């Protein structure tokens, strides 16, 4: 029995030490989101870009976070991705004026397309939650998930030609009411 308890203790400590301790500060407070609820379950470091992410009107999105995982495709599990997406979805619902989260409209569309009752469940360890919600008098779009990205001159640090990372970005969105 002692051996089993010791093994469980070691496993718990290892899991705690491996969990990322990224601190986004109040980076997403403008959208009513608690940044601590947007931290993914794994990752090596927060990446910095030389070139900002841009929205559909070519405006910079300053509130984007990329967390480098590595260059191995299956470094995370489907369960980790789905748990992260559920965590972000819950944070968006909590920030929403009326507790509702909506599907993100198609590119350039400004009409709501339907409420999301629950987050999308992914069948493979790659995918992105895309949703909108209203906080205060503004609408916000959230993209959060895990995907492939590519090294190059847009990054401050030299990165592999192809790598995998967690992505979280939040921007104001325009919905006709």
mmCIF file of C-alpha atoms in Angstrom:
data_model
loop_
_atom_site.group_PDB
_atom_site.id
_atom_site.type_symbol
_atom_site.label_atom_id
_atom_site.label_comp_id
_atom_site.label_asym_id
_atom_site.label_seq_id
_atom_site.Cartn_x
_atom_site.Cartn_y
_atom_site.Cartn_z
ATOM 1 C CA UNK A 1 0.000 0.000 0.000
ATOM 2 C CA UNK A 2 2.847 2.378 0.833
ATOM 3 C CA UNK A 3 4.434 1.747 -2.547
ATOM 4 C CA UNK A 4 1.183 2.576 -4.317
ATOM 5 C CA UNK A 5 0.768 5.809 -2.350
ATOM 6 C CA UNK A 6 4.377 6.779 -3.006
ATOM 7 C CA UNK A 7 3.949 6.093 -6.716
ATOM 8 C CA UNK A 8 0.805 8.265 -6.809
ATOM 9 C CA UNK A 9 2.606 11.066 -4.979
ATOM 10 C CA UNK A 10 5.536 10.968 -7.413
ATOM 11 C CA UNK A 11 3.144 10.948 -10.377
ATOM 12 C CA UNK A 12 1.208 13.925 -8.968
ATOM 13 C CA UNK A 13 4.385 15.922 -8.338
ATOM 14 C CA UNK A 14 5.687 15.144 -11.825
ATOM 15 C CA UNK A 15 2.398 16.299 -13.368
ATOM 16 C CA UNK A 16 2.465 19.519 -11.348
ATOM 17 C CA UNK A 17 6.053 20.270 -12.301
ATOM 18 C CA UNK A 18 5.319 19.588 -15.987
ATOM 19 C CA UNK A 19 2.250 21.852 -16.100
ATOM 20 C CA UNK A 20 3.015 25.211 -17.704
ATOM 21 C CA UNK A 21 2.993 28.263 -15.524
ATOM 22 C CA UNK A 22 2.474 30.869 -18.210
ATOM 23 C CA UNK A 23 1.255 34.226 -16.990
ATOM 24 C CA UNK A 24 -0.620 36.376 -19.498
ATOM 25 C CA UNK A 25 -1.289 39.034 -16.870
ATOM 26 C CA UNK A 26 -4.478 40.941 -17.656
ATOM 27 C CA UNK A 27 -3.819 40.781 -21.393
ATOM 28 C CA UNK A 28 -7.381 39.674 -22.214
ATOM 29 C CA UNK A 29 -9.226 41.703 -19.547
ATOM 30 C CA UNK A 30 -10.465 44.128 -22.227
ATOM 31 C CA UNK A 31 -12.775 41.303 -23.364
ATOM 32 C CA UNK A 32 -13.829 40.263 -19.849
ATOM 33 C CA UNK A 33 -11.684 37.133 -19.917
ATOM 34 C CA UNK A 34 -9.572 35.872 -17.048
ATOM 35 C CA UNK A 35 -6.209 35.241 -18.684
ATOM 36 C CA UNK A 36 -5.395 32.430 -16.244
ATOM 37 C CA UNK A 37 -8.322 30.450 -17.704
ATOM 38 C CA UNK A 38 -6.741 30.616 -21.162
ATOM 39 C CA UNK A 39 -3.501 28.834 -20.276
ATOM 40 C CA UNK A 40 -3.081 25.564 -22.225
ATOM 41 C CA UNK A 41 -2.161 22.274 -20.527
ATOM 42 C CA UNK A 42 1.358 22.094 -21.967
ATOM 43 C CA UNK A 43 3.932 24.115 -23.825
ATOM 44 C CA UNK A 44 7.546 25.163 -23.760
ATOM 45 C CA UNK A 45 7.516 28.945 -24.110
ATOM 46 C CA UNK A 46 5.522 31.936 -25.296
ATOM 47 C CA UNK A 47 6.630 32.956 -28.763
ATOM 48 C CA UNK A 48 7.088 36.547 -29.818
ATOM 49 C CA UNK A 49 6.395 37.793 -33.316
ATOM 50 C CA UNK A 50 8.217 40.545 -35.198
ATOM 51 C CA UNK A 51 5.195 40.892 -37.470
ATOM 52 C CA UNK A 52 1.785 41.161 -35.756
ATOM 53 C CA UNK A 53 -1.125 38.884 -36.601
ATOM 54 C CA UNK A 54 -3.631 40.754 -38.768
ATOM 55 C CA UNK A 55 -7.410 40.578 -39.041
ATOM 56 C CA UNK A 56 -9.506 40.481 -42.205
ATOM 57 C CA UNK A 57 -9.103 44.248 -42.657
ATOM 58 C CA UNK A 58 -5.330 43.982 -42.233
ATOM 59 C CA UNK A 59 -5.431 45.615 -38.788
ATOM 60 C CA UNK A 60 -2.886 44.211 -36.299
ATOM 61 C CA UNK A 61 -4.255 41.932 -33.590
ATOM 62 C CA UNK A 62 -2.048 42.725 -30.622
ATOM 63 C CA UNK A 63 -3.782 40.315 -28.281
ATOM 64 C CA UNK A 64 -2.494 37.047 -29.687
ATOM 65 C CA UNK A 65 -0.470 34.462 -27.796
ATOM 66 C CA UNK A 66 1.439 31.609 -29.400
ATOM 67 C CA UNK A 67 2.886 28.932 -27.129
ATOM 68 C CA UNK A 68 5.515 26.739 -28.720
ATOM 69 C CA UNK A 69 5.055 23.019 -28.107
ATOM 70 C CA UNK A 70 7.687 21.412 -30.383
ATOM 71 C CA UNK A 71 8.138 20.034 -33.894
ATOM 72 C CA UNK A 72 6.495 16.653 -33.203
ATOM 73 C CA UNK A 73 2.979 16.385 -34.617
ATOM 74 C CA UNK A 74 1.400 14.252 -31.910
ATOM 75 C CA UNK A 75 2.945 15.954 -28.871
ATOM 76 C CA UNK A 76 -0.498 16.477 -27.329
ATOM 77 C CA UNK A 77 -3.528 14.239 -27.000
ATOM 78 C CA UNK A 78 -7.057 14.736 -28.249
ATOM 79 C CA UNK A 79 -8.181 14.820 -24.614
ATOM 80 C CA UNK A 80 -5.773 17.689 -23.851
ATOM 81 C CA UNK A 81 -7.060 19.692 -26.830
ATOM 82 C CA UNK A 82 -10.718 19.070 -25.978
ATOM 83 C CA UNK A 83 -10.157 19.959 -22.313
ATOM 84 C CA UNK A 84 -8.437 23.213 -23.321
ATOM 85 C CA UNK A 85 -11.213 24.130 -25.766
ATOM 86 C CA UNK A 86 -13.844 23.403 -23.073
ATOM 87 C CA UNK A 87 -11.903 25.583 -20.612
ATOM 88 C CA UNK A 88 -11.765 28.503 -23.074
ATOM 89 C CA UNK A 89 -15.445 28.030 -23.992
ATOM 90 C CA UNK A 90 -16.381 28.213 -20.287
ATOM 91 C CA UNK A 91 -14.286 31.393 -19.888
ATOM 92 C CA UNK A 92 -16.109 32.983 -22.848
ATOM 93 C CA UNK A 93 -19.522 32.039 -21.407
ATOM 94 C CA UNK A 94 -18.530 33.544 -18.063
ATOM 95 C CA UNK A 95 -17.428 36.786 -19.753
ATOM 96 C CA UNK A 96 -20.532 37.050 -21.941
ATOM 97 C CA UNK A 97 -23.221 39.540 -20.890
ATOM 98 C CA UNK A 98 -25.960 36.940 -21.156
ATOM 99 C CA UNK A 99 -23.918 33.750 -20.706
ATOM 100 C CA UNK A 100 -24.231 32.928 -24.409
ATOM 101 C CA UNK A 101 -21.515 32.108 -26.908
ATOM 102 C CA UNK A 102 -22.148 32.063 -30.647
ATOM 103 C CA UNK A 103 -20.554 30.409 -33.646
ATOM 104 C CA UNK A 104 -18.214 32.745 -35.441
ATOM 105 C CA UNK A 105 -19.792 33.980 -38.679
ATOM 106 C CA UNK A 106 -18.176 33.251 -42.031
ATOM 107 C CA UNK A 107 -15.358 35.488 -43.163
ATOM 108 C CA UNK A 108 -16.620 39.073 -43.308
ATOM 109 C CA UNK A 109 -20.198 38.270 -42.262
ATOM 110 C CA UNK A 110 -21.649 40.426 -39.478
ATOM 111 C CA UNK A 111 -24.798 38.409 -38.650
ATOM 112 C CA UNK A 112 -24.973 35.883 -35.819
ATOM 113 C CA UNK A 113 -25.253 32.331 -37.111
ATOM 114 C CA UNK A 114 -26.354 30.463 -33.993
ATOM 115 C CA UNK A 115 -25.652 29.868 -30.359
ATOM 116 C CA UNK A 116 -23.050 27.320 -29.272
ATOM 117 C CA UNK A 117 -24.465 25.224 -26.445
ATOM 118 C CA UNK A 118 -21.194 23.341 -25.986
ATOM 119 C CA UNK A 119 -17.718 23.543 -27.480
ATOM 120 C CA UNK A 120 -16.762 21.589 -30.564
ATOM 121 C CA UNK A 121 -15.211 18.211 -29.769
ATOM 122 C CA UNK A 122 -12.208 17.341 -31.912
ATOM 123 C CA UNK A 123 -11.404 13.805 -33.077
ATOM 124 C CA UNK A 124 -7.712 14.479 -33.676
ATOM 125 C CA UNK A 125 -5.149 16.539 -31.737
ATOM 126 C CA UNK A 126 -5.406 19.611 -33.926
ATOM 127 C CA UNK A 127 -8.136 22.211 -34.166
ATOM 128 C CA UNK A 128 -9.354 25.647 -33.156
ATOM 129 C CA UNK A 129 -12.397 26.877 -31.248
ATOM 130 C CA UNK A 130 -13.853 29.909 -33.048
ATOM 131 C CA UNK A 131 -16.621 31.777 -31.300
ATOM 132 C CA UNK A 132 -18.058 35.228 -30.596
ATOM 133 C CA UNK A 133 -19.730 36.703 -27.528
ATOM 134 C CA UNK A 134 -20.820 40.108 -26.301
ATOM 135 C CA UNK A 135 -19.080 41.725 -23.350
ATOM 136 C CA UNK A 136 -20.232 45.180 -22.323
ATOM 137 C CA UNK A 137 -21.240 46.945 -25.510
ATOM 138 C CA UNK A 138 -18.753 45.155 -27.798
ATOM 139 C CA UNK A 139 -18.579 41.794 -29.539
ATOM 140 C CA UNK A 140 -15.404 39.727 -29.351
ATOM 141 C CA UNK A 141 -14.066 36.873 -31.435
ATOM 142 C CA UNK A 142 -11.936 34.196 -29.790
ATOM 143 C CA UNK A 143 -9.754 31.659 -31.568
ATOM 144 C CA UNK A 144 -8.091 29.114 -29.310
ATOM 145 C CA UNK A 145 -6.597 25.756 -30.153
ATOM 146 C CA UNK A 146 -3.595 23.780 -31.301
ATOM 147 C CA UNK A 147 -2.176 23.798 -34.805
ATOM 148 C CA UNK A 148 0.786 23.862 -37.152
ATOM 149 C CA UNK A 149 2.759 27.016 -37.767
ATOM 150 C CA UNK A 150 5.872 27.791 -39.740
ATOM 151 C CA UNK A 151 9.195 29.343 -38.829
ATOM 152 C CA UNK A 152 10.556 32.325 -40.677
ATOM 153 C CA UNK A 153 11.209 36.001 -40.378
ATOM 154 C CA UNK A 154 7.921 36.789 -38.583
ATOM 155 C CA UNK A 155 9.270 35.302 -35.328
ATOM 156 C CA UNK A 156 11.769 36.901 -32.937
ATOM 157 C CA UNK A 157 13.351 33.503 -32.247
ATOM 158 C CA UNK A 158 14.649 31.066 -34.865
ATOM 159 C CA UNK A 159 12.108 28.259 -35.069
ATOM 160 C CA UNK A 160 11.898 25.005 -37.026
ATOM 161 C CA UNK A 161 10.525 25.248 -40.540
ATOM 162 C CA UNK A 162 7.335 23.555 -39.306
ATOM 163 C CA UNK A 163 6.282 23.434 -35.658
ATOM 164 C CA UNK A 164 3.228 23.002 -33.436
ATOM 165 C CA UNK A 165 1.837 25.511 -30.999
ATOM 166 C CA UNK A 166 -1.134 26.538 -28.902
ATOM 167 C CA UNK A 167 -2.785 29.701 -30.185
ATOM 168 C CA UNK A 168 -5.056 32.100 -28.325
ATOM 169 C CA UNK A 169 -6.211 35.342 -29.805
ATOM 170 C CA UNK A 170 -9.004 37.689 -28.998
ATOM 171 C CA UNK A 171 -10.168 40.617 -31.088
ATOM 172 C CA UNK A 172 -13.114 42.919 -31.330
ATOM 173 C CA UNK A 173 -15.696 41.708 -33.841
ATOM 174 C CA UNK A 174 -18.504 43.554 -35.575
ATOM 175 C CA UNK A 175 -21.994 42.074 -35.315
ATOM 176 C CA UNK A 176 -25.055 43.869 -36.663
ATOM 177 C CA UNK A 177 -27.701 43.912 -33.957
#
